[in-house]
Amino acid sequence: IYTNLIYREEDPIKVMGLVILIDDITEIRKLEKIRSEFVTNVTHELKTPLTSISGFVETLKSGEIEDEETQRRFLEIIEIETERLTRLINDILTLSEIENIKNKESKSMFNPSKALKEVESMMRPMASVKGIEFYFEIPGKLSYIKGNEDRMKQMVINLIDNAIKYTPNGGKVSFIIYERYGQLVLRVKDTGIGIPEKDIPRLFERFYRVDKARSKKMGGTGLGLAIVKHIVISMAGKIKVHSAGPGKGTEFVISLPRHQ
Ligand code: ADP
């Protein structure tokens, strides 16, 4: 709140008026808080693998470890942590790109079929390695959507990647896309570990994980769904999650406005 008394020029004792300016800064404060929490989280997330890398490098450098097998194990850990850092940095950059150039990014009308077929050929081998049954259905004819084709591809990849990650061997992952009431509906469904209802409202927050240890073991960065949410928003779409609870699978449903 800003206040200022206005005095009469010829008689400074007399008050002529009072200006009160009330600015609602709730939203600004909220954004500032989100930003500062993000910086704290990023710092923490980057520091963890770095601490581990420098610890193992120091130990190897000291020459104390003579056993070759142990040396190799340490090098493998360094490699895994380096890869984690790379993924983390890539995801942070992607997120900030989507946020910052949301409106400027090149958007065009495109038929999603081609990009989705590419997604299928990328993801099928990943599912197959885990012995997961992979069902992928694109109808012969699909309307156009407006947005950035690469981003749309990334959105579907992130969801299918999660579905495969969080579904135990022998489970099932499916992707379908169809048109309904002027919308293109995309559904990614799995028979995996499911998501407890209490976690669903926070799922799309950056670095939010239901089970941090499991996410890290799976190589997750905690940013995949935040990226998905921002891409959906940039395409004027909506995203919903359904999960029948732990162990009962999960389904993500995206609807995007269709263009004739
Ligand atoms: P991560 O890199 O940890 O996978 P995401 O942002 O992609 O991060 O997802 C956030 C969290 O949501 C995950 O850590 C996981 O707990 C949960 N999650 C996402 N997708 C699924 C799914 N298909 N089944 C079960 N849990 C999921």
PDB file of C-alpha atoms and ligand atoms in Angstrom:
ATOM      1  CA  ILE A   1       0.000   0.000   0.000  1.00  0.00           C
ATOM      2  CA  TYR A   2       1.353   3.407  -1.003  1.00  0.00           C
ATOM      3  CA  THR A   3      -0.005   6.592   0.676  1.00  0.00           C
ATOM      4  CA  ASN A   4       0.831  10.226   0.111  1.00  0.00           C
ATOM      5  CA  LEU A   5      -0.635  13.409   1.576  1.00  0.00           C
ATOM      6  CA  ILE A   6      -1.196  16.308  -0.848  1.00  0.00           C
ATOM      7  CA  TYR A   7      -0.661  19.775   0.647  1.00  0.00           C
ATOM      8  CA  ARG A   8      -1.981  23.125  -0.585  1.00  0.00           C
ATOM      9  CA  GLU A   9       0.926  25.001  -2.124  1.00  0.00           C
ATOM     10  CA  GLU A  10       0.018  28.398  -0.583  1.00  0.00           C
ATOM     11  CA  ASP A  11      -0.772  26.926   2.831  1.00  0.00           C
ATOM     12  CA  PRO A  12       1.352  23.823   3.533  1.00  0.00           C
ATOM     13  CA  ILE A  13      -0.413  23.226   6.861  1.00  0.00           C
ATOM     14  CA  LYS A  14      -3.719  22.430   5.172  1.00  0.00           C
ATOM     15  CA  VAL A  15      -4.074  19.020   3.637  1.00  0.00           C
ATOM     16  CA  MET A  16      -5.743  19.116   0.246  1.00  0.00           C
ATOM     17  CA  GLY A  17      -6.072  15.413  -0.281  1.00  0.00           C
ATOM     18  CA  LEU A  18      -4.760  11.988   0.266  1.00  0.00           C
ATOM     19  CA  VAL A  19      -3.612   9.554  -2.393  1.00  0.00           C
ATOM     20  CA  ILE A  20      -3.864   5.900  -1.529  1.00  0.00           C
ATOM     21  CA  LEU A  21      -2.629   3.368  -4.025  1.00  0.00           C
ATOM     22  CA  ILE A  22      -3.453  -0.239  -3.287  1.00  0.00           C
ATOM     23  CA  ASP A  23      -1.692  -2.755  -5.470  1.00  0.00           C
ATOM     24  CA  ASP A  24      -2.544  -6.416  -5.261  1.00  0.00           C
ATOM     25  CA  ILE A  25       0.838  -8.118  -5.286  1.00  0.00           C
ATOM     26  CA  THR A  26      -0.385 -11.550  -4.171  1.00  0.00           C
ATOM     27  CA  GLU A  27       0.259 -12.974  -7.631  1.00  0.00           C
ATOM     28  CA  ILE A  28       3.716 -11.359  -7.869  1.00  0.00           C
ATOM     29  CA  ARG A  29       4.657 -12.684  -4.415  1.00  0.00           C
ATOM     30  CA  LYS A  30       3.387 -16.125  -5.377  1.00  0.00           C
ATOM     31  CA  LEU A  31       5.504 -16.109  -8.554  1.00  0.00           C
ATOM     32  CA  GLU A  32       8.533 -14.874  -6.617  1.00  0.00           C
ATOM     33  CA  LYS A  33       8.059 -17.704  -4.129  1.00  0.00           C
ATOM     34  CA  ILE A  34       7.730 -20.322  -6.892  1.00  0.00           C
ATOM     35  CA  ARG A  35      10.847 -18.949  -8.596  1.00  0.00           C
ATOM     36  CA  SER A  36      12.939 -18.918  -5.446  1.00  0.00           C
ATOM     37  CA  GLU A  37      11.784 -22.443  -4.505  1.00  0.00           C
ATOM     38  CA  PHE A  38      12.723 -23.555  -8.024  1.00  0.00           C
ATOM     39  CA  VAL A  39      16.232 -22.105  -7.672  1.00  0.00           C
ATOM     40  CA  THR A  40      16.652 -23.857  -4.299  1.00  0.00           C
ATOM     41  CA  ASN A  41      15.440 -27.142  -5.793  1.00  0.00           C
ATOM     42  CA  VAL A  42      17.644 -26.844  -8.882  1.00  0.00           C
ATOM     43  CA  THR A  43      20.677 -26.131  -6.719  1.00  0.00           C
ATOM     44  CA  HIS A  44      19.932 -29.129  -4.546  1.00  0.00           C
ATOM     45  CA  GLU A  45      19.251 -31.422  -7.513  1.00  0.00           C
ATOM     46  CA  LEU A  46      22.497 -30.393  -9.226  1.00  0.00           C
ATOM     47  CA  LYS A  47      24.556 -30.601  -6.060  1.00  0.00           C
ATOM     48  CA  THR A  48      23.611 -34.181  -5.231  1.00  0.00           C
ATOM     49  CA  PRO A  49      25.177 -35.823  -8.317  1.00  0.00           C
ATOM     50  CA  LEU A  50      28.106 -33.374  -8.249  1.00  0.00           C
ATOM     51  CA  THR A  51      28.939 -34.250  -4.633  1.00  0.00           C
ATOM     52  CA  SER A  52      28.827 -37.917  -5.506  1.00  0.00           C
ATOM     53  CA  ILE A  53      31.007 -37.450  -8.619  1.00  0.00           C
ATOM     54  CA  SER A  54      33.656 -35.418  -6.807  1.00  0.00           C
ATOM     55  CA  GLY A  55      33.678 -37.884  -3.880  1.00  0.00           C
ATOM     56  CA  PHE A  56      34.327 -40.876  -6.111  1.00  0.00           C
ATOM     57  CA  VAL A  57      36.922 -38.993  -8.205  1.00  0.00           C
ATOM     58  CA  GLU A  58      38.788 -38.007  -5.016  1.00  0.00           C
ATOM     59  CA  THR A  59      38.756 -41.581  -3.744  1.00  0.00           C
ATOM     60  CA  LEU A  60      40.035 -42.945  -7.055  1.00  0.00           C
ATOM     61  CA  LYS A  61      42.692 -40.240  -7.254  1.00  0.00           C
ATOM     62  CA  SER A  62      43.986 -41.016  -3.758  1.00  0.00           C
ATOM     63  CA  GLY A  63      45.076 -44.436  -5.028  1.00  0.00           C
ATOM     64  CA  GLU A  64      43.593 -46.129  -1.952  1.00  0.00           C
ATOM     65  CA  ILE A  65      41.392 -48.418  -4.023  1.00  0.00           C
ATOM     66  CA  GLU A  66      43.555 -51.100  -5.545  1.00  0.00           C
ATOM     67  CA  ASP A  67      40.882 -53.604  -6.413  1.00  0.00           C
ATOM     68  CA  GLU A  68      40.114 -53.214 -10.124  1.00  0.00           C
ATOM     69  CA  GLU A  69      36.514 -54.359  -9.778  1.00  0.00           C
ATOM     70  CA  THR A  70      35.801 -51.658  -7.165  1.00  0.00           C
ATOM     71  CA  GLN A  71      37.531 -49.052  -9.335  1.00  0.00           C
ATOM     72  CA  ARG A  72      35.283 -50.022 -12.260  1.00  0.00           C
ATOM     73  CA  ARG A  73      32.185 -49.814 -10.032  1.00  0.00           C
ATOM     74  CA  PHE A  74      33.179 -46.319  -8.916  1.00  0.00           C
ATOM     75  CA  LEU A  75      33.701 -45.246 -12.545  1.00  0.00           C
ATOM     76  CA  GLU A  76      30.277 -46.610 -13.424  1.00  0.00           C
ATOM     77  CA  ILE A  77      28.700 -44.551 -10.636  1.00  0.00           C
ATOM     78  CA  ILE A  78      30.506 -41.461 -11.947  1.00  0.00           C
ATOM     79  CA  GLU A  79      29.123 -42.212 -15.429  1.00  0.00           C
ATOM     80  CA  ILE A  80      25.556 -42.687 -14.132  1.00  0.00           C
ATOM     81  CA  GLU A  81      25.693 -39.458 -12.129  1.00  0.00           C
ATOM     82  CA  THR A  82      27.131 -37.545 -15.104  1.00  0.00           C
ATOM     83  CA  GLU A  83      24.260 -38.796 -17.256  1.00  0.00           C
ATOM     84  CA  ARG A  84      21.804 -37.724 -14.571  1.00  0.00           C
ATOM     85  CA  LEU A  85      23.342 -34.228 -14.567  1.00  0.00           C
ATOM     86  CA  THR A  86      23.050 -34.027 -18.358  1.00  0.00           C
ATOM     87  CA  ARG A  87      19.384 -35.073 -18.288  1.00  0.00           C
ATOM     88  CA  LEU A  88      18.678 -32.612 -15.514  1.00  0.00           C
ATOM     89  CA  ILE A  89      20.306 -29.709 -17.348  1.00  0.00           C
ATOM     90  CA  ASN A  90      18.510 -30.605 -20.592  1.00  0.00           C
ATOM     91  CA  ASP A  91      15.143 -30.740 -18.804  1.00  0.00           C
ATOM     92  CA  ILE A  92      15.764 -27.433 -17.006  1.00  0.00           C
ATOM     93  CA  LEU A  93      16.661 -25.792 -20.327  1.00  0.00           C
ATOM     94  CA  THR A  94      13.606 -27.257 -22.063  1.00  0.00           C
ATOM     95  CA  LEU A  95      11.326 -26.055 -19.288  1.00  0.00           C
ATOM     96  CA  SER A  96      12.708 -22.546 -19.347  1.00  0.00           C
ATOM     97  CA  GLU A  97      12.543 -22.431 -23.162  1.00  0.00           C
ATOM     98  CA  ILE A  98       8.881 -23.464 -23.153  1.00  0.00           C
ATOM     99  CA  GLU A  99       8.073 -20.938 -20.435  1.00  0.00           C
ATOM    100  CA  ASN A 100       9.993 -18.031 -21.883  1.00  0.00           C
ATOM    101  CA  ILE A 101       9.102 -18.318 -25.518  1.00  0.00           C
ATOM    102  CA  LYS A 102       5.636 -19.712 -25.016  1.00  0.00           C
ATOM    103  CA  ASN A 103       4.114 -17.169 -27.321  1.00  0.00           C
ATOM    104  CA  LYS A 104       6.985 -16.554 -29.685  1.00  0.00           C
ATOM    105  CA  GLU A 105       7.791 -20.174 -30.456  1.00  0.00           C
ATOM    106  CA  SER A 106       6.970 -21.169 -33.994  1.00  0.00           C
ATOM    107  CA  LYS A 107       3.512 -22.662 -34.064  1.00  0.00           C
ATOM    108  CA  SER A 108       1.915 -24.121 -37.107  1.00  0.00           C
ATOM    109  CA  MET A 109      -0.932 -26.361 -38.125  1.00  0.00           C
ATOM    110  CA  PHE A 110       0.192 -29.934 -38.445  1.00  0.00           C
ATOM    111  CA  ASN A 111      -1.187 -33.404 -38.753  1.00  0.00           C
ATOM    112  CA  PRO A 112       0.022 -35.261 -35.644  1.00  0.00           C
ATOM    113  CA  SER A 113       0.149 -38.695 -37.349  1.00  0.00           C
ATOM    114  CA  LYS A 114       3.742 -38.465 -38.633  1.00  0.00           C
ATOM    115  CA  ALA A 115       5.231 -37.318 -35.316  1.00  0.00           C
ATOM    116  CA  LEU A 116       3.229 -39.953 -33.430  1.00  0.00           C
ATOM    117  CA  LYS A 117       4.488 -42.737 -35.704  1.00  0.00           C
ATOM    118  CA  GLU A 118       8.026 -41.591 -34.893  1.00  0.00           C
ATOM    119  CA  VAL A 119       7.168 -41.720 -31.188  1.00  0.00           C
ATOM    120  CA  GLU A 120       5.895 -45.268 -31.622  1.00  0.00           C
ATOM    121  CA  SER A 121       9.094 -46.492 -33.248  1.00  0.00           C
ATOM    122  CA  MET A 122      11.169 -44.835 -30.510  1.00  0.00           C
ATOM    123  CA  MET A 123       9.193 -46.206 -27.590  1.00  0.00           C
ATOM    124  CA  ARG A 124       8.343 -49.727 -28.763  1.00  0.00           C
ATOM    125  CA  PRO A 125      11.901 -51.061 -28.220  1.00  0.00           C
ATOM    126  CA  MET A 126      11.971 -49.533 -24.710  1.00  0.00           C
ATOM    127  CA  ALA A 127       8.764 -51.341 -23.794  1.00  0.00           C
ATOM    128  CA  SER A 128       9.982 -54.542 -25.369  1.00  0.00           C
ATOM    129  CA  VAL A 129      13.230 -54.510 -23.325  1.00  0.00           C
ATOM    130  CA  LYS A 130      11.076 -54.534 -20.164  1.00  0.00           C
ATOM    131  CA  GLY A 131       8.759 -57.220 -21.518  1.00  0.00           C
ATOM    132  CA  ILE A 132       5.871 -54.734 -21.554  1.00  0.00           C
ATOM    133  CA  GLU A 133       3.014 -55.218 -23.999  1.00  0.00           C
ATOM    134  CA  PHE A 134       2.804 -52.003 -26.044  1.00  0.00           C
ATOM    135  CA  TYR A 135      -0.400 -51.002 -27.761  1.00  0.00           C
ATOM    136  CA  PHE A 136      -0.306 -47.925 -30.025  1.00  0.00           C
ATOM    137  CA  GLU A 137      -3.256 -46.803 -32.098  1.00  0.00           C
ATOM    138  CA  ILE A 138      -3.461 -43.904 -34.547  1.00  0.00           C
ATOM    139  CA  PRO A 139      -6.571 -43.698 -36.758  1.00  0.00           C
ATOM    140  CA  GLY A 140      -6.008 -43.389 -40.514  1.00  0.00           C
ATOM    141  CA  LYS A 141      -7.428 -39.866 -40.612  1.00  0.00           C
ATOM    142  CA  LEU A 142      -6.755 -37.190 -38.007  1.00  0.00           C
ATOM    143  CA  SER A 143      -7.527 -33.476 -37.896  1.00  0.00           C
ATOM    144  CA  TYR A 144      -4.780 -30.898 -37.698  1.00  0.00           C
ATOM    145  CA  ILE A 145      -3.681 -29.316 -34.434  1.00  0.00           C
ATOM    146  CA  LYS A 146      -1.884 -26.056 -33.783  1.00  0.00           C
ATOM    147  CA  GLY A 147       1.432 -25.926 -32.008  1.00  0.00           C
ATOM    148  CA  ASN A 148       5.036 -26.947 -32.235  1.00  0.00           C
ATOM    149  CA  GLU A 149       5.405 -30.456 -33.655  1.00  0.00           C
ATOM    150  CA  ASP A 150       8.616 -31.314 -31.794  1.00  0.00           C
ATOM    151  CA  ARG A 151       7.113 -30.222 -28.494  1.00  0.00           C
ATOM    152  CA  MET A 152       4.003 -32.290 -29.088  1.00  0.00           C
ATOM    153  CA  LYS A 153       6.252 -35.269 -29.756  1.00  0.00           C
ATOM    154  CA  GLN A 154       8.146 -34.642 -26.545  1.00  0.00           C
ATOM    155  CA  MET A 155       4.877 -34.412 -24.586  1.00  0.00           C
ATOM    156  CA  VAL A 156       3.812 -37.910 -25.705  1.00  0.00           C
ATOM    157  CA  ILE A 157       7.328 -39.332 -25.253  1.00  0.00           C
ATOM    158  CA  ASN A 158       7.473 -38.081 -21.648  1.00  0.00           C
ATOM    159  CA  LEU A 159       4.131 -39.692 -20.801  1.00  0.00           C
ATOM    160  CA  ILE A 160       4.925 -43.029 -22.468  1.00  0.00           C
ATOM    161  CA  ASP A 161       8.422 -43.002 -20.961  1.00  0.00           C
ATOM    162  CA  ASN A 162       6.869 -42.622 -17.488  1.00  0.00           C
ATOM    163  CA  ALA A 163       4.274 -45.294 -18.214  1.00  0.00           C
ATOM    164  CA  ILE A 164       7.080 -47.731 -19.120  1.00  0.00           C
ATOM    165  CA  LYS A 165       9.260 -46.628 -16.178  1.00  0.00           C
ATOM    166  CA  TYR A 166       6.531 -47.056 -13.589  1.00  0.00           C
ATOM    167  CA  THR A 167       5.101 -50.327 -14.934  1.00  0.00           C
ATOM    168  CA  PRO A 168       6.710 -53.549 -13.786  1.00  0.00           C
ATOM    169  CA  ASN A 169       7.909 -56.173 -16.277  1.00  0.00           C
ATOM    170  CA  GLY A 170       5.090 -58.008 -17.963  1.00  0.00           C
ATOM    171  CA  GLY A 171       2.628 -55.091 -17.691  1.00  0.00           C
ATOM    172  CA  LYS A 172       0.832 -53.216 -20.433  1.00  0.00           C
ATOM    173  CA  VAL A 173       1.164 -49.659 -21.823  1.00  0.00           C
ATOM    174  CA  SER A 174      -1.201 -48.221 -24.392  1.00  0.00           C
ATOM    175  CA  PHE A 175      -1.538 -45.025 -26.392  1.00  0.00           C
ATOM    176  CA  ILE A 176      -4.638 -44.041 -28.308  1.00  0.00           C
ATOM    177  CA  ILE A 177      -5.695 -40.839 -30.043  1.00  0.00           C
ATOM    178  CA  TYR A 178      -9.175 -40.034 -31.333  1.00  0.00           C
ATOM    179  CA  GLU A 179     -11.473 -37.088 -32.010  1.00  0.00           C
ATOM    180  CA  ARG A 180     -14.353 -36.075 -29.795  1.00  0.00           C
ATOM    181  CA  TYR A 181     -16.474 -32.890 -29.661  1.00  0.00           C
ATOM    182  CA  GLY A 182     -14.002 -30.735 -31.595  1.00  0.00           C
ATOM    183  CA  GLN A 183     -11.050 -31.997 -29.580  1.00  0.00           C
ATOM    184  CA  LEU A 184      -8.235 -34.433 -30.221  1.00  0.00           C
ATOM    185  CA  VAL A 185      -8.021 -36.738 -27.221  1.00  0.00           C
ATOM    186  CA  LEU A 186      -4.741 -38.498 -26.400  1.00  0.00           C
ATOM    187  CA  ARG A 187      -4.702 -41.238 -23.750  1.00  0.00           C
ATOM    188  CA  VAL A 188      -1.630 -42.867 -22.254  1.00  0.00           C
ATOM    189  CA  LYS A 189      -2.559 -45.745 -19.998  1.00  0.00           C
ATOM    190  CA  ASP A 190      -0.518 -48.252 -18.025  1.00  0.00           C
ATOM    191  CA  THR A 191      -1.029 -51.137 -15.647  1.00  0.00           C
ATOM    192  CA  GLY A 192       1.804 -49.944 -13.385  1.00  0.00           C
ATOM    193  CA  ILE A 193       2.314 -48.889  -9.794  1.00  0.00           C
ATOM    194  CA  GLY A 194      -0.418 -46.221  -9.895  1.00  0.00           C
ATOM    195  CA  ILE A 195      -0.508 -42.875  -8.101  1.00  0.00           C
ATOM    196  CA  PRO A 196      -2.058 -42.302  -4.651  1.00  0.00           C
ATOM    197  CA  GLU A 197      -4.925 -39.819  -4.829  1.00  0.00           C
ATOM    198  CA  LYS A 198      -3.289 -37.418  -2.366  1.00  0.00           C
ATOM    199  CA  ASP A 199      -0.314 -36.928  -4.744  1.00  0.00           C
ATOM    200  CA  ILE A 200      -2.348 -36.142  -7.857  1.00  0.00           C
ATOM    201  CA  PRO A 201      -2.843 -32.387  -7.201  1.00  0.00           C
ATOM    202  CA  ARG A 202       0.921 -31.828  -6.936  1.00  0.00           C
ATOM    203  CA  LEU A 203       2.010 -34.180  -9.715  1.00  0.00           C
ATOM    204  CA  PHE A 204       2.758 -31.494 -12.312  1.00  0.00           C
ATOM    205  CA  GLU A 205       4.917 -29.392  -9.976  1.00  0.00           C
ATOM    206  CA  ARG A 206       8.599 -29.235 -10.792  1.00  0.00           C
ATOM    207  CA  PHE A 207      10.636 -31.846  -8.925  1.00  0.00           C
ATOM    208  CA  TYR A 208       7.568 -33.371  -7.316  1.00  0.00           C
ATOM    209  CA  ARG A 209       7.918 -37.138  -7.066  1.00  0.00           C
ATOM    210  CA  VAL A 210       5.622 -39.615  -5.365  1.00  0.00           C
ATOM    211  CA  ASP A 211       8.581 -41.755  -4.418  1.00  0.00           C
ATOM    212  CA  LYS A 212      11.867 -39.910  -4.712  1.00  0.00           C
ATOM    213  CA  ALA A 213      14.085 -42.963  -4.368  1.00  0.00           C
ATOM    214  CA  ARG A 214      12.185 -44.887  -7.027  1.00  0.00           C
ATOM    215  CA  SER A 215      12.215 -41.914  -9.417  1.00  0.00           C
ATOM    216  CA  LYS A 216      15.992 -41.532  -9.010  1.00  0.00           C
ATOM    217  CA  LYS A 217      16.558 -45.251  -9.475  1.00  0.00           C
ATOM    218  CA  MET A 218      14.623 -45.007 -12.729  1.00  0.00           C
ATOM    219  CA  GLY A 219      16.796 -42.086 -13.843  1.00  0.00           C
ATOM    220  CA  GLY A 220      13.994 -39.535 -13.428  1.00  0.00           C
ATOM    221  CA  THR A 221      14.605 -35.814 -13.110  1.00  0.00           C
ATOM    222  CA  GLY A 222      11.237 -34.900 -11.594  1.00  0.00           C
ATOM    223  CA  LEU A 223      10.652 -32.441 -14.451  1.00  0.00           C
ATOM    224  CA  GLY A 224       8.990 -34.652 -17.061  1.00  0.00           C
ATOM    225  CA  LEU A 225       5.408 -33.884 -16.091  1.00  0.00           C
ATOM    226  CA  ALA A 226       6.094 -30.168 -15.536  1.00  0.00           C
ATOM    227  CA  ILE A 227       7.355 -30.087 -19.141  1.00  0.00           C
ATOM    228  CA  VAL A 228       4.252 -31.966 -20.326  1.00  0.00           C
ATOM    229  CA  LYS A 229       1.957 -29.522 -18.530  1.00  0.00           C
ATOM    230  CA  HIS A 230       3.631 -26.489 -20.090  1.00  0.00           C
ATOM    231  CA  ILE A 231       3.463 -27.987 -23.581  1.00  0.00           C
ATOM    232  CA  VAL A 232      -0.248 -28.763 -23.113  1.00  0.00           C
ATOM    233  CA  ILE A 233      -0.875 -25.180 -21.972  1.00  0.00           C
ATOM    234  CA  SER A 234       1.094 -23.787 -24.937  1.00  0.00           C
ATOM    235  CA  MET A 235      -1.243 -25.748 -27.228  1.00  0.00           C
ATOM    236  CA  ALA A 236      -4.352 -24.455 -25.414  1.00  0.00           C
ATOM    237  CA  GLY A 237      -5.133 -27.959 -24.218  1.00  0.00           C
ATOM    238  CA  LYS A 238      -6.033 -29.685 -20.950  1.00  0.00           C
ATOM    239  CA  ILE A 239      -4.539 -32.617 -19.085  1.00  0.00           C
ATOM    240  CA  LYS A 240      -6.090 -34.949 -16.505  1.00  0.00           C
ATOM    241  CA  VAL A 241      -4.794 -37.912 -14.529  1.00  0.00           C
ATOM    242  CA  HIS A 242      -6.782 -40.901 -13.367  1.00  0.00           C
ATOM    243  CA  SER A 243      -5.393 -43.550 -11.118  1.00  0.00           C
ATOM    244  CA  ALA A 244      -7.348 -46.222  -9.388  1.00  0.00           C
ATOM    245  CA  GLY A 245      -4.688 -46.144  -6.652  1.00  0.00           C
ATOM    246  CA  PRO A 246      -1.432 -47.877  -5.847  1.00  0.00           C
ATOM    247  CA  GLY A 247      -0.768 -50.916  -8.015  1.00  0.00           C
ATOM    248  CA  LYS A 248      -3.787 -50.295 -10.192  1.00  0.00           C
ATOM    249  CA  GLY A 249      -2.280 -48.361 -13.078  1.00  0.00           C
ATOM    250  CA  THR A 250      -2.492 -44.774 -14.283  1.00  0.00           C
ATOM    251  CA  GLU A 251      -4.025 -42.927 -17.191  1.00  0.00           C
ATOM    252  CA  PHE A 252      -3.147 -39.472 -18.501  1.00  0.00           C
ATOM    253  CA  VAL A 253      -5.724 -37.861 -20.795  1.00  0.00           C
ATOM    254  CA  ILE A 254      -4.852 -34.811 -22.904  1.00  0.00           C
ATOM    255  CA  SER A 255      -7.366 -32.929 -24.988  1.00  0.00           C
ATOM    256  CA  LEU A 256      -6.206 -30.470 -27.654  1.00  0.00           C
ATOM    257  CA  PRO A 257      -8.349 -28.178 -29.782  1.00  0.00           C
ATOM    258  CA  ARG A 258      -8.699 -29.596 -33.272  1.00  0.00           C
ATOM    259  CA  HIS A 259      -8.471 -27.582 -36.514  1.00  0.00           C
ATOM    260  CA  GLN A 260     -10.214 -28.616 -39.707  1.00  0.00           C
TER     261      GLN A 260
HETATM  262  P1  ADP B   1      10.272 -38.343 -12.902  1.00  0.00           P
HETATM  263  O1  ADP B   1      11.446 -37.882 -13.659  1.00  0.00           O
HETATM  264  O2  ADP B   1      10.516 -38.562 -11.449  1.00  0.00           O
HETATM  265  O3  ADP B   1       9.564 -39.501 -13.555  1.00  0.00           O
HETATM  266  P2  ADP B   1       7.962 -36.735 -13.676  1.00  0.00           P
HETATM  267  O4  ADP B   1       7.745 -35.274 -13.568  1.00  0.00           O
HETATM  268  O5  ADP B   1       7.949 -37.332 -15.047  1.00  0.00           O
HETATM  269  O6  ADP B   1       9.291 -37.056 -12.907  1.00  0.00           O
HETATM  270  O7  ADP B   1       6.844 -37.457 -12.814  1.00  0.00           O
HETATM  271  C1  ADP B   1       6.636 -37.024 -11.470  1.00  0.00           C
HETATM  272  C2  ADP B   1       6.274 -38.211 -10.585  1.00  0.00           C
HETATM  273  O8  ADP B   1       4.970 -38.697 -10.938  1.00  0.00           O
HETATM  274  C3  ADP B   1       7.197 -39.417 -10.719  1.00  0.00           C
HETATM  275  O9  ADP B   1       8.308 -39.295  -9.873  1.00  0.00           O
HETATM  276  C4  ADP B   1       6.287 -40.555 -10.302  1.00  0.00           C
HETATM  277  O10 ADP B   1       6.274 -40.649  -8.896  1.00  0.00           O
HETATM  278  C5  ADP B   1       4.904 -40.087 -10.755  1.00  0.00           C
HETATM  279  N1  ADP B   1       4.484 -40.682 -12.039  1.00  0.00           N
HETATM  280  C6  ADP B   1       4.531 -40.103 -13.266  1.00  0.00           C
HETATM  281  N2  ADP B   1       4.027 -40.909 -14.204  1.00  0.00           N
HETATM  282  C7  ADP B   1       3.630 -42.039 -13.571  1.00  0.00           C
HETATM  283  C8  ADP B   1       3.005 -43.273 -13.986  1.00  0.00           C
HETATM  284  N3  ADP B   1       2.696 -43.504 -15.260  1.00  0.00           N
HETATM  285  N4  ADP B   1       2.736 -44.199 -13.028  1.00  0.00           N
HETATM  286  C9  ADP B   1       3.052 -43.977 -11.730  1.00  0.00           C
HETATM  287  N5  ADP B   1       3.626 -42.851 -11.270  1.00  0.00           N
HETATM  288  C10 ADP B   1       3.925 -41.894 -12.166  1.00  0.00           C
END
